[in-house]
Coordinates of C-alpha atoms in Angstrom, one line a residue:
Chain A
X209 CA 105.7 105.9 162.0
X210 CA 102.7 104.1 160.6
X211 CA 99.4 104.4 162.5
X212 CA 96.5 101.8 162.9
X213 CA 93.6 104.4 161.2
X214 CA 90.4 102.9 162.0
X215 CA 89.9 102.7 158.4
X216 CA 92.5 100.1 158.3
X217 CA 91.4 98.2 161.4
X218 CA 87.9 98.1 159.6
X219 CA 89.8 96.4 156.4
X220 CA 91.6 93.7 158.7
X221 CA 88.0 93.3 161.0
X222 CA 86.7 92.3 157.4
X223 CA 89.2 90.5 155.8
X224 CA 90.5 88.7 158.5
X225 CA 88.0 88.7 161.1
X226 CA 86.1 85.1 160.1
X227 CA 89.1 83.0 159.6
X228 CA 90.6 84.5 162.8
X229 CA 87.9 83.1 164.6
X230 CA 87.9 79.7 162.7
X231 CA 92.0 79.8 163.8
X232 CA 91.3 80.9 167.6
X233 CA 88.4 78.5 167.7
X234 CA 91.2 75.5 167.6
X235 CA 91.5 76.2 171.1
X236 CA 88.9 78.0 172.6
X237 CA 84.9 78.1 173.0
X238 CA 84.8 81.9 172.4
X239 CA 86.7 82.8 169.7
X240 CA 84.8 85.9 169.0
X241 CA 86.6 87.7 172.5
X242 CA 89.7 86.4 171.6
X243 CA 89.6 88.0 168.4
X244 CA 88.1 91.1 169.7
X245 CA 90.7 91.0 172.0
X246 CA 93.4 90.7 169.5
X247 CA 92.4 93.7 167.8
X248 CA 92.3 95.8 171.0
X249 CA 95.7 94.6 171.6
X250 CA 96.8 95.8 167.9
X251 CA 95.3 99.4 168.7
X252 CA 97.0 99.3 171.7
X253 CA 100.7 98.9 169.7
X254 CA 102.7 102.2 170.1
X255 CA 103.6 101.4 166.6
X256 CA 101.8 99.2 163.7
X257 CA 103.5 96.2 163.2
X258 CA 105.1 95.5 160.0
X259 CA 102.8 92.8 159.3
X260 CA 99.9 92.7 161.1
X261 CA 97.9 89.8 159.8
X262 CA 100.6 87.8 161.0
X263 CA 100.6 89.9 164.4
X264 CA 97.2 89.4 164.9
X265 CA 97.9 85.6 164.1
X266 CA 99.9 85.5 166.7
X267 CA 98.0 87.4 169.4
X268 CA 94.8 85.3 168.7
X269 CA 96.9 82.2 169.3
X270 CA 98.2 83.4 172.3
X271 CA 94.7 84.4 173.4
X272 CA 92.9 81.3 172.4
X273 CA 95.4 79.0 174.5
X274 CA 95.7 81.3 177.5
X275 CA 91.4 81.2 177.4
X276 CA 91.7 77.3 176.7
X277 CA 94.1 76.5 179.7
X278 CA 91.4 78.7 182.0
X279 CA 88.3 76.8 180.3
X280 CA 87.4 73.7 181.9
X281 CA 84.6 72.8 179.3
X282 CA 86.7 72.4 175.9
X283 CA 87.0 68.9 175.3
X284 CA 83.0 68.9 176.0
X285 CA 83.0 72.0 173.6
X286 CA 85.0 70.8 170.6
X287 CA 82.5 67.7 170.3
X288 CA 79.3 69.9 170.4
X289 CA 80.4 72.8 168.5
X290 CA 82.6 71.7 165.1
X291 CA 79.4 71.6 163.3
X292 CA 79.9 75.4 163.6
X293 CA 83.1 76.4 161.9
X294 CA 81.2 77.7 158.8
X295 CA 79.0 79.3 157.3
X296 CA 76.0 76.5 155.7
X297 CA 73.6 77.0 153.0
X298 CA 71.6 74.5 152.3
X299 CA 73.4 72.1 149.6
X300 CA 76.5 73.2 151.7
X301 CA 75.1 71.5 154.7
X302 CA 76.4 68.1 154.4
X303 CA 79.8 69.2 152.9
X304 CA 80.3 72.0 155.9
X305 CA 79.3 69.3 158.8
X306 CA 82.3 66.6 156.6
X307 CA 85.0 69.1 156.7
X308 CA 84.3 69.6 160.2
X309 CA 84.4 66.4 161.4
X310 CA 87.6 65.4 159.1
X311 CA 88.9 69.0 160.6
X312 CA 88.3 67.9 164.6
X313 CA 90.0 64.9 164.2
X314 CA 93.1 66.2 162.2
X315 CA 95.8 67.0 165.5
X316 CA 95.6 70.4 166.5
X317 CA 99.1 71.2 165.3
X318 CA 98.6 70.3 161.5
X319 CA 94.8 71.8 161.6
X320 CA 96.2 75.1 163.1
X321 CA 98.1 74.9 159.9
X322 CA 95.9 73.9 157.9
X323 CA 93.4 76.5 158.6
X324 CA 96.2 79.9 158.8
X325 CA 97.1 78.5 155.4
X326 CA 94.1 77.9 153.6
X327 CA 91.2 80.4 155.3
X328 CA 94.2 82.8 156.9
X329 CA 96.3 82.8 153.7
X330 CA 99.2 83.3 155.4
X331 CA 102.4 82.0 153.9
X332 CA 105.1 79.0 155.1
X333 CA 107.6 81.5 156.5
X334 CA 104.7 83.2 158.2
X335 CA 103.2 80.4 159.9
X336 CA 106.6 79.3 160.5
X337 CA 107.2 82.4 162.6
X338 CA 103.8 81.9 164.2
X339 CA 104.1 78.4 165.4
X340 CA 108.0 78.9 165.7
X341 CA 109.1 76.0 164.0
X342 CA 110.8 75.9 160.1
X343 CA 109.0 77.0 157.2
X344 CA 109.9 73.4 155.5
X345 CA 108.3 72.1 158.7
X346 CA 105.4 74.1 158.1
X347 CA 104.7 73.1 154.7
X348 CA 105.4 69.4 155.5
X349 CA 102.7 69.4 158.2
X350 CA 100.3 70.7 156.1
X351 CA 100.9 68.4 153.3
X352 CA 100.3 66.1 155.7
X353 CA 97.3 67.7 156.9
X354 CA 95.6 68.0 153.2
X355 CA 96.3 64.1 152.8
X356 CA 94.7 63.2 156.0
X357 CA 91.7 65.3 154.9
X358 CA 91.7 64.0 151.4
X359 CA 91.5 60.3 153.1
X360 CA 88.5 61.0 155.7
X361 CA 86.3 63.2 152.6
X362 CA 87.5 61.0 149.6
X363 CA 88.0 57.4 150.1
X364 CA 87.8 56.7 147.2
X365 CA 90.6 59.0 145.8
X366 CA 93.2 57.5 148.2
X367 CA 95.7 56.4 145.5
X368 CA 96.0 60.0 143.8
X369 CA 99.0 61.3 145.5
X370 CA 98.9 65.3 147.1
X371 CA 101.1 67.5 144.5
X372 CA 104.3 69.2 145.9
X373 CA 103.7 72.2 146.6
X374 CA 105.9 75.1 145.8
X375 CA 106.4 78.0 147.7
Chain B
X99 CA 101.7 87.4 152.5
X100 CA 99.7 87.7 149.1
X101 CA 98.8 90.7 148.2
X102 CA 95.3 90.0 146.3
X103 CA 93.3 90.0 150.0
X104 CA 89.8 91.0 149.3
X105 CA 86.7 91.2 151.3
X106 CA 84.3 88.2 151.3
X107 CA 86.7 86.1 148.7
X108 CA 85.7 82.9 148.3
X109 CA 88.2 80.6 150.0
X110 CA 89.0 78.7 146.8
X111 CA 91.9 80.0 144.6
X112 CA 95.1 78.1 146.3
X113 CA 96.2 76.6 143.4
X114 CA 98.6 74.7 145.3
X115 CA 96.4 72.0 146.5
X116 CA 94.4 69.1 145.1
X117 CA 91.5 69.9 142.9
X118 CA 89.0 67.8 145.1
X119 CA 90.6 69.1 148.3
X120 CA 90.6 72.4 146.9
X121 CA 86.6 72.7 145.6
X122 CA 85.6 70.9 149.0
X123 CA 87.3 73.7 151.1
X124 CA 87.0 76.3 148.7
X125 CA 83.3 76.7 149.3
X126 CA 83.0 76.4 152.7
X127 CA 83.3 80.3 154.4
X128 CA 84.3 80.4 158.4
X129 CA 81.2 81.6 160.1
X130 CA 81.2 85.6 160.2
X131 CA 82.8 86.7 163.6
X132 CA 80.1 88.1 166.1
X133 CA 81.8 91.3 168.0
X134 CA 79.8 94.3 168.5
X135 CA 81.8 96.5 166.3
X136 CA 81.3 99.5 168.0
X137 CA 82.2 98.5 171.4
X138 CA 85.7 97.1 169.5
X139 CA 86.2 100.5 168.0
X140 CA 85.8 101.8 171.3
X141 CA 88.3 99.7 173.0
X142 CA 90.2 100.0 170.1
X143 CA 90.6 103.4 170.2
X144 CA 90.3 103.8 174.2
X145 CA 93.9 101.6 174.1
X146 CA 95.5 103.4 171.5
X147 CA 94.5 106.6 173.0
X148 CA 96.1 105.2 176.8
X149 CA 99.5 103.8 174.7
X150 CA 100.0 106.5 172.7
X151 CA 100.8 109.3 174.9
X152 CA 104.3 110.0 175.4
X153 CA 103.5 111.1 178.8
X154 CA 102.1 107.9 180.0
X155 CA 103.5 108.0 183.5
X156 CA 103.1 111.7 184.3
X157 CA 100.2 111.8 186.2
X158 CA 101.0 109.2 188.4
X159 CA 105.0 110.7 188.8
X160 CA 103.0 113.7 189.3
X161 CA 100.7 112.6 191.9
X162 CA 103.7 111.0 193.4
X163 CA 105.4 114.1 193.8
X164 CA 102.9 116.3 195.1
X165 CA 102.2 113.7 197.8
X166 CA 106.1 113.7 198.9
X167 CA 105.5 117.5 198.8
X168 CA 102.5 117.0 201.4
X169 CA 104.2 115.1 203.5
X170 CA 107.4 117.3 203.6
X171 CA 105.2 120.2 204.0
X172 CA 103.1 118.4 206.7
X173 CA 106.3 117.7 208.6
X174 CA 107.8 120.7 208.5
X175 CA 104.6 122.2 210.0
X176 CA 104.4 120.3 213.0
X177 CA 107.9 120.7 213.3
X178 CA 107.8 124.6 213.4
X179 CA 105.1 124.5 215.9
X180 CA 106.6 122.2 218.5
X181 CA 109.9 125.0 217.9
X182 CA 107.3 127.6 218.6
X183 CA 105.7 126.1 221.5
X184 CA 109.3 125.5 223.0
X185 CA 110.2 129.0 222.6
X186 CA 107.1 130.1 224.0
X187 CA 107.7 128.0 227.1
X188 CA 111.1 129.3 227.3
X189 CA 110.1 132.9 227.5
X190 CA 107.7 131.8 230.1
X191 CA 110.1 130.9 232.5
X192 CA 112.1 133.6 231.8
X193 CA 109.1 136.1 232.4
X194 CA 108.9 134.5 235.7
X195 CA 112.3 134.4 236.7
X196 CA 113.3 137.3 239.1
X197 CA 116.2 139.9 238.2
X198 CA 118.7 138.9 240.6
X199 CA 118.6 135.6 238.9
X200 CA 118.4 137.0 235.7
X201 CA 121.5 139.0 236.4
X202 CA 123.4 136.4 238.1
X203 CA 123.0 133.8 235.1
X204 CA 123.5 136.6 232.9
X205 CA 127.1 137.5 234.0
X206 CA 128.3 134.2 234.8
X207 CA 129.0 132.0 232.3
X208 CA 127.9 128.6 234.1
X209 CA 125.1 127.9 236.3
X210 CA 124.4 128.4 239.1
X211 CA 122.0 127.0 241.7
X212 CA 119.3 129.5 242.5
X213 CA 117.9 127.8 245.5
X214 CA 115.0 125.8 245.8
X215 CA 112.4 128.1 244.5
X216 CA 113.4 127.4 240.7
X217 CA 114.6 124.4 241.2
X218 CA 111.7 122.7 238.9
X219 CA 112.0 125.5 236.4
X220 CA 116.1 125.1 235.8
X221 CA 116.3 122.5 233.6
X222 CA 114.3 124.8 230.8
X223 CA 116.9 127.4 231.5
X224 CA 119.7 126.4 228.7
X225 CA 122.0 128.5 226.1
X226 CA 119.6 130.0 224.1
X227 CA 117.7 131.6 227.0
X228 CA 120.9 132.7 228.5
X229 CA 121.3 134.3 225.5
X230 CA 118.0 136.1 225.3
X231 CA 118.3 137.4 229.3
X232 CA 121.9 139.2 228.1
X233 CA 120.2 140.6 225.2
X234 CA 117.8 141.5 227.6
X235 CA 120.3 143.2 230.3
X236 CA 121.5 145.3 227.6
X237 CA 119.0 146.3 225.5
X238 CA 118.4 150.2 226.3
X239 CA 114.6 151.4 227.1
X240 CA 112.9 154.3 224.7
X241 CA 112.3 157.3 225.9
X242 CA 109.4 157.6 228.5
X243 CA 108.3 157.2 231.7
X244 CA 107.7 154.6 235.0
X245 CA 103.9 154.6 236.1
X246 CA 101.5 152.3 237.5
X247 CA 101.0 150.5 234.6
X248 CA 104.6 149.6 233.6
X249 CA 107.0 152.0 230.7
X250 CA 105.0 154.3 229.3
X251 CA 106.9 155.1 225.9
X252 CA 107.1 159.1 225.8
X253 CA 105.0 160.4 222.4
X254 CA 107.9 160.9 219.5
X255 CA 107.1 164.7 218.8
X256 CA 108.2 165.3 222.8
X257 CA 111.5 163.6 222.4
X258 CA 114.2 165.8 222.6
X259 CA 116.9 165.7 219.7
X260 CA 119.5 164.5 222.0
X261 CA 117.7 161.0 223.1
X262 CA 116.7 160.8 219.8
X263 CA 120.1 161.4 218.5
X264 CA 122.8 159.6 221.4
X265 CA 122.7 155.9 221.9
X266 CA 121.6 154.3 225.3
X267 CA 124.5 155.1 227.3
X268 CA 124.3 159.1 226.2
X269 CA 120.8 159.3 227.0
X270 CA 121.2 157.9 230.4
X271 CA 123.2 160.7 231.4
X272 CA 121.3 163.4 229.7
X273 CA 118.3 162.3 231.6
X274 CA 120.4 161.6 235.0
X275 CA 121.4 165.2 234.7
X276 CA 118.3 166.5 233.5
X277 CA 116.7 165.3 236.8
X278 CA 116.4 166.9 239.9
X279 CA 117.8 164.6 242.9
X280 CA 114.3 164.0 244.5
X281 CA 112.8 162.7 241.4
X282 CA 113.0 158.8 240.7
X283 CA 115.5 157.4 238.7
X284 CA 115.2 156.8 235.6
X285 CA 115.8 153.2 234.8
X286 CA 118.3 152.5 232.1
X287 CA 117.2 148.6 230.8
X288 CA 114.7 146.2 231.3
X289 CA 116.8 144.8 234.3
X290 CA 116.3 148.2 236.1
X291 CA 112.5 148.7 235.5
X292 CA 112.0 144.6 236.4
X293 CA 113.9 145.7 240.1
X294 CA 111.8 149.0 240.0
X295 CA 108.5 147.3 239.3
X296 CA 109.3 144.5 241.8
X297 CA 110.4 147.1 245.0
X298 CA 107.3 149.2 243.8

C-alpha cells in the first residue's frame, strides 16, 4: 500500500501548492488554510490516493466552498483582492492586474476550469471527475472560457477563432 | 495527468491554446502559497499518525470496558455488604432468642407464636435462620468444661483418645459415665450450655 512520505508531500506542497491556492481562491478569502487544510486531509488518508493532485483538487474545492458559504465578506473580497492572484514583477504589473480582472469576471464555473487546466494542469477527464460533469463538457467550457478571455485582453484579435483543441 | 510536472515551471507550454492567450497566461505565476510549513508537516503527520493505527478505537473500547468493570465491581460490593449486614442482623436476633424458642422453632416445621416478647423480632426469623438454630441444636461441643466465663475448650494434649476418637454421641456417654452423680452434667450442644448458662 503506498504511503504519503513527507518527501512526497513536500514535492506536491511545491508543485502544486500556488495554483491550489489560485483554484481554492475562486471561492474563498483564505485560500492558504484551505489548502493547508487539504493537505492535512491527504496525510490523514489510511491509504494514498491513486491520484492525488486530482484528490487534493477536489478537497480544496470542497474546502473553499464550505469556507465561502461560512464567509460573509466574499463578494466584498473578490472586488478588493483579484489584483492578487499572481505573482507581479514590474513589466508584469499591468498584464497580472488584466488577467485578473478578465479572470473575476469570467463565471466561476468556466474560470474554475480555466484555472485547474491551465495553472493546475490537470486533464479533461480529471476536471470532469472534479466538477462531476463530462469531460466534453469540460473541454467545451473552457474553450469558452479562453474566448471570453481572448475578447476582454485582445480586442483587437476578436476575429481569429480559438483552435480545437485535442485531447 | 502529464507527467513532465516540475517545480517552479513557467505556466506557458499548453500548446493547446492560442498563442496570444497562451504568452499572456504563460507568464503570469499564482502568487506562492503562504503556510507555515512546519506547522503543516506537523498536522500532517499528527493525522497520519491518528488514521493510521489499526487500533484506532482501542483505547476508548478499552476505557469503555474497564468502566463497565467498575461499575459491576462497584455493585457487587455494595451488594455483598447489604448480604453481610443482613446476616449479621440475623444472628443477632438469634443470639437473643432464648432456648425454649430456639428449640421449639427448631423441631417444628412452621411457626409458631412465641408470645409477645418477640413479637417485634419474628418477622427477621425466616428459613435460613431456622436453618442455622438446627445446625445449632445439633452441632456437638469440644471437649472441655462449664465455668463462669462460658465453655472453656479442654487443652488438646489432655483429651483422652476416646473423645478425640468417638463422634458427639460416644463422647457424651463416655463422659456421663466418667462422672460421678454429684458432679454437673456435662452439656452435650450448644442448646444445653444456652439452658445451663441461663439457670446459672
Amino acid at each position: 500500500m503506498p504511503q504519503l512520505t513527507a518527501q512526497l508531500l513536500a514535492e506536491l506542497l511545491d508543485r502544486h501548492g500556488p495554483a491550489l491556492k489560485l483554484y481554492a481562491r475562486q471561492w474563498c478569502h483564505a485560500p492558504d488554510d484551505v489548502v493547508q487544510q487539504a493537505f492535512v486531509d491527504l496525510a490523514a488518508c489510511a491509504q494514498l490516493p491513486a491520484n492525488p493532485v486530482a484528490w487534493l483538487y477536489i478537497d480544496a474545492r470542497r474546502r473553499a466552498i464550505s469556507a465561502a458559504r461560512a464567509d460573509r465578506r466574499r463578494q466584498r473580497h473578490e472586488g478588493t483582492a483579484a489584483v492578487k492572484w499572481f505573482e507581479r514583477s514590474q513589466e508584469q504589473h499591468a498584464a497580472a492586474e488584466s488577467v485578473a480582472d478578465a479572470l473575476a469576471d469570467l463565471p466561476v464555473a468556466d474560470r474554475e476550469i480555466l484555472i485547474a487546466h491551465f495553472w493546475g494542469r490537470l486533464t479533461f477527464e480529471e476536471i470532469a471527475q472534479l466538477i462531476g460533469i463530462s469531460s466534453s463538457t469540460a473541454q467545451r467550457r473552457f474553450e469558452a472560457a479562453i474566448n471570453q478571455l481572448r475578447e476582454k485582453l485582445n480586442p483587437d484579435r476578436i476575429n481569429t477563432p480559438c483552435p480545437k483543441i485535442e485531447k | 495527468m502529464s507527467e513532465n510536472r516540475e517545480v517552479n515551471v513557467p505556466f506557458n507550454d499548453h500548446n493547446d491554446l492560442p498563442p496570444d492567450v497562451s504568452r499572456i497566461l504563460g507568464g503570469l505565476n499564482p502568487q506562492p502559497l503562504e503556510v507555515n510549513r512546519d506547522e503543516l508537516f506537523f498536522q500532517a503527520g499528527f493525522a497520519a499518525g491518528r488514521s493510521g493505527r489499526a487500533s484506532r478505537y482501542f483505547w476508548p473500547l478499552a476505557v469503555a470496558a474497564m468502566v463497565m468493570a467498575c461499575v459491576g465491581l462497584g455493585a457487587m460490593l455494595i451488594w455483598q455488604a447489604r448480604s453481610i449486614r443482613e446476616l449479621q442482623t440475623e444472628l443477632a436476633v438469634a443470639e437473643r432468642a432464648d432456648a425454649q424458642s430456639i428449640a421449639r422453632s427448631g423441631t417444628t416445621a412452621k411457626p409458631q407464636a412465641d408470645g409477645e416478647r418477640y413479637d417485634g423480632e419474628r418477622f427477621l426469623i425466616n428459613e435460613r435462620q431456622r436453618g442455622w438454630q438446627r445446625l445449632a441444636l445439633l452441632a456437638p461441643l469440644p471437649p472441655g468444661r462449664l465455668t463462669a466465663l462460658g465453655w472453656e475448650e479442654s487443652p488438646r494434649g489432655l483429651r483422652s483418645g476416646q473423645w478425640e476418637m468417638g463422634d458427639a454421641t460416644g463422647e457424651l456417654e463416655s463422659s456421663r459415665s466418667a462422672q460421678p452423680e454429684t458432679a454437673p452434667r456435662r452439656p452435650a450442644t450448644y442448646l444445653e450450655l444456652m439452658r445451663q448458662q441461663r439457670e446459672g
